[in-house]
Amino acid sequence: DFSSAAEYAVHVDGSLNVPSIDNKGWTVEMALPLTDLMYNNTLLKPSPGMMWRINFSRVQWHVKVVDHHFEKVANMAEDNWVWSPQGEVAMHLPERWGFLQFADNKVNATDLLMDPHWTLRSLARFLYEAQNAFKEKRGEYASTMDLLAPFDLSKVLAKGTCSHVPTISMTQTGYTARIVSAAADFEALISEDRLLQIRSTADTTT
């Protein structure tokens, strides 16, 4: 709950809920305290070069004028605006959020950094979503990539073109999948609870 610590400002170029006035737009600005954003986070306070996954959403309802005020149009779906495309109307998919890069330079004067593990993260997401689709249809998780290949984007994984072909280990609660990068220097582990781990393969062989 950021209500007590957040700073915000609102500007309305026009009026609120008065259709007869020439309403041109509005602006909302918010500043959220890092200490609250870091709650339950074991990482250090953000420093230049560090990246977080983040997204923002705005719901836009269609309205009509009724008795000199606005009302939502019944039985008409809303428009959903997001900062970083999700691919579907579902905000609670953090693995699809965009990247926020921390910096201490002037605006637009910072060199853009790329996530070195982006390919592994993306492949892990493909596998996770394919496993969910498989379970919804078959009632259980797939134990091999041959079974999983026809589902969603996991065909990319089954070919082994962007990484080594993943291996799947079945567990009491579901599964753990291991995806080794094409260069064999890093690996991704992902399980049915969406927990994703990226680690150096050197750390697993010593």
PDB file of C-alpha atoms in Angstrom:
ATOM      1  CA  ASP A   1       0.000   0.000   0.000  1.00  0.00           C
ATOM      2  CA  PHE A   2       1.753   3.154  -1.225  1.00  0.00           C
ATOM      3  CA  SER A   3      -1.040   5.580  -0.307  1.00  0.00           C
ATOM      4  CA  SER A   4       0.780   7.114   2.657  1.00  0.00           C
ATOM      5  CA  ALA A   5       4.215   7.432   1.052  1.00  0.00           C
ATOM      6  CA  ALA A   6       3.521   8.007  -2.637  1.00  0.00           C
ATOM      7  CA  GLU A   7       3.688  11.455  -4.186  1.00  0.00           C
ATOM      8  CA  TYR A   8       1.340  12.284  -7.012  1.00  0.00           C
ATOM      9  CA  ALA A   9      -0.019  15.152  -9.084  1.00  0.00           C
ATOM     10  CA  VAL A  10      -3.032  15.409 -11.388  1.00  0.00           C
ATOM     11  CA  HIS A  11      -3.685  17.923 -14.149  1.00  0.00           C
ATOM     12  CA  VAL A  12      -7.017  18.092 -15.975  1.00  0.00           C
ATOM     13  CA  ASP A  13      -7.216  20.116 -19.173  1.00  0.00           C
ATOM     14  CA  GLY A  14     -10.972  20.609 -19.110  1.00  0.00           C
ATOM     15  CA  SER A  15     -13.396  19.259 -16.499  1.00  0.00           C
ATOM     16  CA  LEU A  16     -14.476  16.049 -14.827  1.00  0.00           C
ATOM     17  CA  ASN A  17     -17.637  14.407 -16.165  1.00  0.00           C
ATOM     18  CA  VAL A  18     -19.033  17.572 -17.831  1.00  0.00           C
ATOM     19  CA  PRO A  19     -19.587  16.785 -21.539  1.00  0.00           C
ATOM     20  CA  SER A  20     -20.565  20.359 -22.428  1.00  0.00           C
ATOM     21  CA  ILE A  21     -17.038  21.629 -21.738  1.00  0.00           C
ATOM     22  CA  ASP A  22     -14.202  21.178 -24.234  1.00  0.00           C
ATOM     23  CA  ASN A  23     -12.254  18.433 -22.452  1.00  0.00           C
ATOM     24  CA  LYS A  24      -8.825  17.994 -24.024  1.00  0.00           C
ATOM     25  CA  GLY A  25      -7.017  15.591 -21.734  1.00  0.00           C
ATOM     26  CA  TRP A  26      -5.450  14.807 -18.379  1.00  0.00           C
ATOM     27  CA  THR A  27      -2.081  13.899 -16.890  1.00  0.00           C
ATOM     28  CA  VAL A  28      -1.236  11.874 -13.779  1.00  0.00           C
ATOM     29  CA  GLU A  29       2.267  11.654 -12.297  1.00  0.00           C
ATOM     30  CA  MET A  30       3.284   9.388  -9.417  1.00  0.00           C
ATOM     31  CA  ALA A  31       6.476   8.838  -7.430  1.00  0.00           C
ATOM     32  CA  LEU A  32       6.635   5.548  -5.538  1.00  0.00           C
ATOM     33  CA  PRO A  33       9.166   5.041  -2.707  1.00  0.00           C
ATOM     34  CA  LEU A  34      11.866   2.484  -3.521  1.00  0.00           C
ATOM     35  CA  THR A  35      11.807   1.195   0.053  1.00  0.00           C
ATOM     36  CA  ASP A  36       8.214   0.042  -0.441  1.00  0.00           C
ATOM     37  CA  LEU A  37       8.919  -1.367  -3.909  1.00  0.00           C
ATOM     38  CA  MET A  38      11.765  -3.364  -2.371  1.00  0.00           C
ATOM     39  CA  TYR A  39       9.477  -4.990   0.233  1.00  0.00           C
ATOM     40  CA  ASN A  40      10.179  -8.741   0.461  1.00  0.00           C
ATOM     41  CA  ASN A  41      13.051  -8.333  -2.008  1.00  0.00           C
ATOM     42  CA  THR A  42      16.427  -9.774  -1.043  1.00  0.00           C
ATOM     43  CA  LEU A  43      18.368  -7.798  -3.690  1.00  0.00           C
ATOM     44  CA  LEU A  44      20.310  -4.636  -3.018  1.00  0.00           C
ATOM     45  CA  LYS A  45      18.850  -1.199  -3.603  1.00  0.00           C
ATOM     46  CA  PRO A  46      18.839  -0.483  -7.365  1.00  0.00           C
ATOM     47  CA  SER A  47      22.039   0.966  -8.789  1.00  0.00           C
ATOM     48  CA  PRO A  48      22.994   2.200 -12.271  1.00  0.00           C
ATOM     49  CA  GLY A  49      22.857  -0.654 -14.771  1.00  0.00           C
ATOM     50  CA  MET A  50      20.439  -2.776 -12.743  1.00  0.00           C
ATOM     51  CA  MET A  51      17.224  -3.815 -14.492  1.00  0.00           C
ATOM     52  CA  TRP A  52      13.757  -4.620 -13.173  1.00  0.00           C
ATOM     53  CA  ARG A  53      10.782  -6.111 -14.995  1.00  0.00           C
ATOM     54  CA  ILE A  54       7.819  -3.732 -14.902  1.00  0.00           C
ATOM     55  CA  ASN A  55       4.663  -2.795 -16.758  1.00  0.00           C
ATOM     56  CA  PHE A  56       1.837  -0.277 -16.551  1.00  0.00           C
ATOM     57  CA  SER A  57      -1.784  -0.701 -17.537  1.00  0.00           C
ATOM     58  CA  ARG A  58      -4.669   1.650 -18.223  1.00  0.00           C
ATOM     59  CA  VAL A  59      -8.292   0.574 -18.752  1.00  0.00           C
ATOM     60  CA  GLN A  60     -10.320   2.784 -21.106  1.00  0.00           C
ATOM     61  CA  TRP A  61     -14.100   2.326 -21.024  1.00  0.00           C
ATOM     62  CA  HIS A  62     -16.379   3.450 -23.838  1.00  0.00           C
ATOM     63  CA  VAL A  63     -18.819   6.106 -22.619  1.00  0.00           C
ATOM     64  CA  LYS A  64     -21.884   7.975 -23.817  1.00  0.00           C
ATOM     65  CA  VAL A  65     -23.593  11.188 -22.709  1.00  0.00           C
ATOM     66  CA  VAL A  66     -26.702  10.660 -20.574  1.00  0.00           C
ATOM     67  CA  ASP A  67     -28.502  13.609 -18.932  1.00  0.00           C
ATOM     68  CA  HIS A  68     -25.452  15.889 -19.234  1.00  0.00           C
ATOM     69  CA  HIS A  69     -22.938  13.398 -17.811  1.00  0.00           C
ATOM     70  CA  PHE A  70     -20.922  10.417 -18.994  1.00  0.00           C
ATOM     71  CA  GLU A  71     -21.975   6.785 -18.468  1.00  0.00           C
ATOM     72  CA  LYS A  72     -20.267   3.572 -19.543  1.00  0.00           C
ATOM     73  CA  VAL A  73     -21.709   1.881 -22.617  1.00  0.00           C
ATOM     74  CA  ALA A  74     -23.340  -1.364 -21.475  1.00  0.00           C
ATOM     75  CA  ASN A  75     -22.130  -4.727 -22.805  1.00  0.00           C
ATOM     76  CA  MET A  76     -19.099  -3.208 -24.526  1.00  0.00           C
ATOM     77  CA  ALA A  77     -15.624  -4.452 -23.715  1.00  0.00           C
ATOM     78  CA  GLU A  78     -13.021  -2.022 -22.457  1.00  0.00           C
ATOM     79  CA  ASP A  79      -9.799  -1.061 -24.219  1.00  0.00           C
ATOM     80  CA  ASN A  80      -6.618  -2.021 -22.379  1.00  0.00           C
ATOM     81  CA  TRP A  81      -3.494   0.086 -22.848  1.00  0.00           C
ATOM     82  CA  VAL A  82      -0.103  -1.157 -21.662  1.00  0.00           C
ATOM     83  CA  TRP A  83       3.415   0.275 -21.680  1.00  0.00           C
ATOM     84  CA  SER A  84       4.939  -3.023 -22.859  1.00  0.00           C
ATOM     85  CA  PRO A  85       2.807  -5.395 -25.011  1.00  0.00           C
ATOM     86  CA  GLN A  86       1.612  -8.503 -23.164  1.00  0.00           C
ATOM     87  CA  GLY A  87       0.378 -10.515 -26.128  1.00  0.00           C
ATOM     88  CA  GLU A  88      -2.977 -11.029 -24.405  1.00  0.00           C
ATOM     89  CA  VAL A  89      -5.247  -9.236 -21.949  1.00  0.00           C
ATOM     90  CA  ALA A  90      -3.513 -10.510 -18.808  1.00  0.00           C
ATOM     91  CA  MET A  91      -1.334  -8.200 -16.740  1.00  0.00           C
ATOM     92  CA  HIS A  92      -0.253 -10.783 -14.173  1.00  0.00           C
ATOM     93  CA  LEU A  93       2.394 -12.324 -16.419  1.00  0.00           C
ATOM     94  CA  PRO A  94       5.637 -10.714 -15.206  1.00  0.00           C
ATOM     95  CA  GLU A  95       7.754 -12.750 -17.604  1.00  0.00           C
ATOM     96  CA  ARG A  96       6.171 -10.672 -20.411  1.00  0.00           C
ATOM     97  CA  TRP A  97       6.758  -7.267 -18.819  1.00  0.00           C
ATOM     98  CA  GLY A  98       9.224  -4.752 -20.186  1.00  0.00           C
ATOM     99  CA  PHE A  99      12.581  -3.804 -18.678  1.00  0.00           C
ATOM    100  CA  LEU A 100      13.247  -0.792 -16.458  1.00  0.00           C
ATOM    101  CA  GLN A 101      16.928   0.161 -16.478  1.00  0.00           C
ATOM    102  CA  PHE A 102      18.227   2.258 -13.578  1.00  0.00           C
ATOM    103  CA  ALA A 103      20.659   5.044 -14.401  1.00  0.00           C
ATOM    104  CA  ASP A 104      22.173   8.200 -12.918  1.00  0.00           C
ATOM    105  CA  ASN A 105      22.827  10.037 -16.187  1.00  0.00           C
ATOM    106  CA  LYS A 106      20.702  12.666 -17.836  1.00  0.00           C
ATOM    107  CA  VAL A 107      17.563  11.551 -19.636  1.00  0.00           C
ATOM    108  CA  ASN A 108      18.374   9.853 -22.976  1.00  0.00           C
ATOM    109  CA  ALA A 109      22.113   9.964 -22.179  1.00  0.00           C
ATOM    110  CA  THR A 110      22.363   6.403 -20.854  1.00  0.00           C
ATOM    111  CA  ASP A 111      23.637   3.499 -22.925  1.00  0.00           C
ATOM    112  CA  LEU A 112      20.922   0.890 -23.313  1.00  0.00           C
ATOM    113  CA  LEU A 113      21.795  -2.458 -21.762  1.00  0.00           C
ATOM    114  CA  MET A 114      20.447  -5.773 -23.019  1.00  0.00           C
ATOM    115  CA  ASP A 115      19.576  -8.758 -20.853  1.00  0.00           C
ATOM    116  CA  PRO A 116      22.288 -11.328 -21.699  1.00  0.00           C
ATOM    117  CA  HIS A 117      19.894 -14.123 -20.757  1.00  0.00           C
ATOM    118  CA  TRP A 118      16.915 -12.917 -22.779  1.00  0.00           C
ATOM    119  CA  THR A 119      16.929 -15.958 -25.073  1.00  0.00           C
ATOM    120  CA  LEU A 120      16.933 -18.378 -22.142  1.00  0.00           C
ATOM    121  CA  ARG A 121      14.176 -16.446 -20.358  1.00  0.00           C
ATOM    122  CA  SER A 122      12.023 -16.437 -23.487  1.00  0.00           C
ATOM    123  CA  LEU A 123      12.511 -20.148 -24.127  1.00  0.00           C
ATOM    124  CA  ALA A 124      11.650 -20.931 -20.509  1.00  0.00           C
ATOM    125  CA  ARG A 125       8.427 -18.950 -20.894  1.00  0.00           C
ATOM    126  CA  PHE A 126       7.545 -20.844 -24.081  1.00  0.00           C
ATOM    127  CA  LEU A 127       8.031 -24.144 -22.283  1.00  0.00           C
ATOM    128  CA  TYR A 128       6.058 -23.072 -19.214  1.00  0.00           C
ATOM    129  CA  GLU A 129       3.100 -21.895 -21.283  1.00  0.00           C
ATOM    130  CA  ALA A 130       3.213 -25.022 -23.441  1.00  0.00           C
ATOM    131  CA  GLN A 131       3.153 -27.205 -20.311  1.00  0.00           C
ATOM    132  CA  ASN A 132       0.067 -25.365 -19.069  1.00  0.00           C
ATOM    133  CA  ALA A 133      -1.655 -25.877 -22.434  1.00  0.00           C
ATOM    134  CA  PHE A 134      -0.678 -29.565 -22.385  1.00  0.00           C
ATOM    135  CA  LYS A 135      -2.048 -30.075 -18.884  1.00  0.00           C
ATOM    136  CA  GLU A 136      -5.300 -28.301 -19.726  1.00  0.00           C
ATOM    137  CA  LYS A 137      -5.847 -30.739 -22.593  1.00  0.00           C
ATOM    138  CA  ARG A 138      -4.347 -33.954 -21.165  1.00  0.00           C
ATOM    139  CA  GLY A 139      -4.791 -33.478 -17.422  1.00  0.00           C
ATOM    140  CA  GLU A 140      -1.083 -33.879 -16.690  1.00  0.00           C
ATOM    141  CA  TYR A 141       2.257 -32.299 -17.554  1.00  0.00           C
ATOM    142  CA  ALA A 142       4.361 -33.583 -20.446  1.00  0.00           C
ATOM    143  CA  SER A 143       7.362 -35.673 -19.494  1.00  0.00           C
ATOM    144  CA  THR A 144       9.280 -35.236 -22.776  1.00  0.00           C
ATOM    145  CA  MET A 145       9.786 -32.558 -25.398  1.00  0.00           C
ATOM    146  CA  ASP A 146       8.415 -34.934 -28.053  1.00  0.00           C
ATOM    147  CA  LEU A 147       5.043 -34.818 -26.280  1.00  0.00           C
ATOM    148  CA  LEU A 148       5.242 -31.067 -25.754  1.00  0.00           C
ATOM    149  CA  ALA A 149       6.409 -30.091 -29.251  1.00  0.00           C
ATOM    150  CA  PRO A 150       2.928 -29.598 -30.825  1.00  0.00           C
ATOM    151  CA  PHE A 151       1.870 -27.120 -28.129  1.00  0.00           C
ATOM    152  CA  ASP A 152       2.298 -23.371 -28.596  1.00  0.00           C
ATOM    153  CA  LEU A 153       5.843 -22.135 -29.260  1.00  0.00           C
ATOM    154  CA  SER A 154       7.612 -25.120 -27.735  1.00  0.00           C
ATOM    155  CA  LYS A 155       8.323 -26.410 -31.268  1.00  0.00           C
ATOM    156  CA  VAL A 156      11.203 -23.918 -31.263  1.00  0.00           C
ATOM    157  CA  LEU A 157      12.616 -25.677 -28.217  1.00  0.00           C
ATOM    158  CA  ALA A 158      12.128 -29.169 -29.635  1.00  0.00           C
ATOM    159  CA  LYS A 159      14.248 -28.282 -32.681  1.00  0.00           C
ATOM    160  CA  GLY A 160      17.144 -27.152 -30.489  1.00  0.00           C
ATOM    161  CA  THR A 161      17.957 -24.193 -32.747  1.00  0.00           C
ATOM    162  CA  CYS A 162      18.180 -21.474 -30.061  1.00  0.00           C
ATOM    163  CA  SER A 163      19.426 -23.720 -27.254  1.00  0.00           C
ATOM    164  CA  HIS A 164      20.092 -27.346 -26.531  1.00  0.00           C
ATOM    165  CA  VAL A 165      16.908 -29.407 -26.505  1.00  0.00           C
ATOM    166  CA  PRO A 166      15.443 -29.080 -22.988  1.00  0.00           C
ATOM    167  CA  THR A 167      15.131 -31.958 -20.574  1.00  0.00           C
ATOM    168  CA  ILE A 168      12.105 -32.427 -18.333  1.00  0.00           C
ATOM    169  CA  SER A 169      12.212 -34.112 -14.921  1.00  0.00           C
ATOM    170  CA  MET A 170       8.896 -35.039 -13.338  1.00  0.00           C
ATOM    171  CA  THR A 171       8.441 -34.206  -9.643  1.00  0.00           C
ATOM    172  CA  GLN A 172       5.792 -34.895  -7.000  1.00  0.00           C
ATOM    173  CA  THR A 173       4.186 -31.511  -7.643  1.00  0.00           C
ATOM    174  CA  GLY A 174       4.747 -31.246 -11.391  1.00  0.00           C
ATOM    175  CA  TYR A 175       8.003 -30.892 -13.280  1.00  0.00           C
ATOM    176  CA  THR A 176      11.330 -29.098 -13.566  1.00  0.00           C
ATOM    177  CA  ALA A 177      12.651 -28.284 -17.035  1.00  0.00           C
ATOM    178  CA  ARG A 178      16.304 -27.549 -17.807  1.00  0.00           C
ATOM    179  CA  ILE A 179      17.280 -25.481 -20.827  1.00  0.00           C
ATOM    180  CA  VAL A 180      20.979 -25.083 -21.652  1.00  0.00           C
ATOM    181  CA  SER A 181      22.045 -22.126 -23.803  1.00  0.00           C
ATOM    182  CA  ALA A 182      23.423 -22.704 -27.294  1.00  0.00           C
ATOM    183  CA  ALA A 183      26.907 -21.825 -26.025  1.00  0.00           C
ATOM    184  CA  ALA A 184      26.405 -24.171 -23.051  1.00  0.00           C
ATOM    185  CA  ASP A 185      27.560 -21.452 -20.633  1.00  0.00           C
ATOM    186  CA  PHE A 186      24.239 -20.802 -18.876  1.00  0.00           C
ATOM    187  CA  GLU A 187      21.108 -22.771 -18.100  1.00  0.00           C
ATOM    188  CA  ALA A 188      17.533 -21.979 -17.154  1.00  0.00           C
ATOM    189  CA  LEU A 189      15.467 -24.028 -14.724  1.00  0.00           C
ATOM    190  CA  ILE A 190      11.701 -23.558 -14.652  1.00  0.00           C
ATOM    191  CA  SER A 191       8.984 -25.491 -12.840  1.00  0.00           C
ATOM    192  CA  GLU A 192       5.204 -25.663 -12.710  1.00  0.00           C
ATOM    193  CA  ASP A 193       5.037 -22.850 -10.121  1.00  0.00           C
ATOM    194  CA  ARG A 194       6.679 -20.474 -12.677  1.00  0.00           C
ATOM    195  CA  LEU A 195       9.873 -20.185 -10.599  1.00  0.00           C
ATOM    196  CA  LEU A 196      12.665 -19.367 -13.066  1.00  0.00           C
ATOM    197  CA  GLN A 197      16.345 -19.663 -12.220  1.00  0.00           C
ATOM    198  CA  ILE A 198      19.233 -18.627 -14.500  1.00  0.00           C
ATOM    199  CA  ARG A 199      22.650 -19.883 -13.495  1.00  0.00           C
ATOM    200  CA  SER A 200      26.090 -20.538 -14.936  1.00  0.00           C
ATOM    201  CA  THR A 201      26.688 -24.110 -16.023  1.00  0.00           C
ATOM    202  CA  ALA A 202      30.155 -23.818 -14.422  1.00  0.00           C
ATOM    203  CA  ASP A 203      28.416 -23.587 -11.038  1.00  0.00           C
ATOM    204  CA  THR A 204      26.680 -26.931 -11.622  1.00  0.00           C
ATOM    205  CA  THR A 205      29.732 -28.862 -12.764  1.00  0.00           C
ATOM    206  CA  THR A 206      32.235 -27.904 -10.041  1.00  0.00           C
TER     207      THR A 206
END
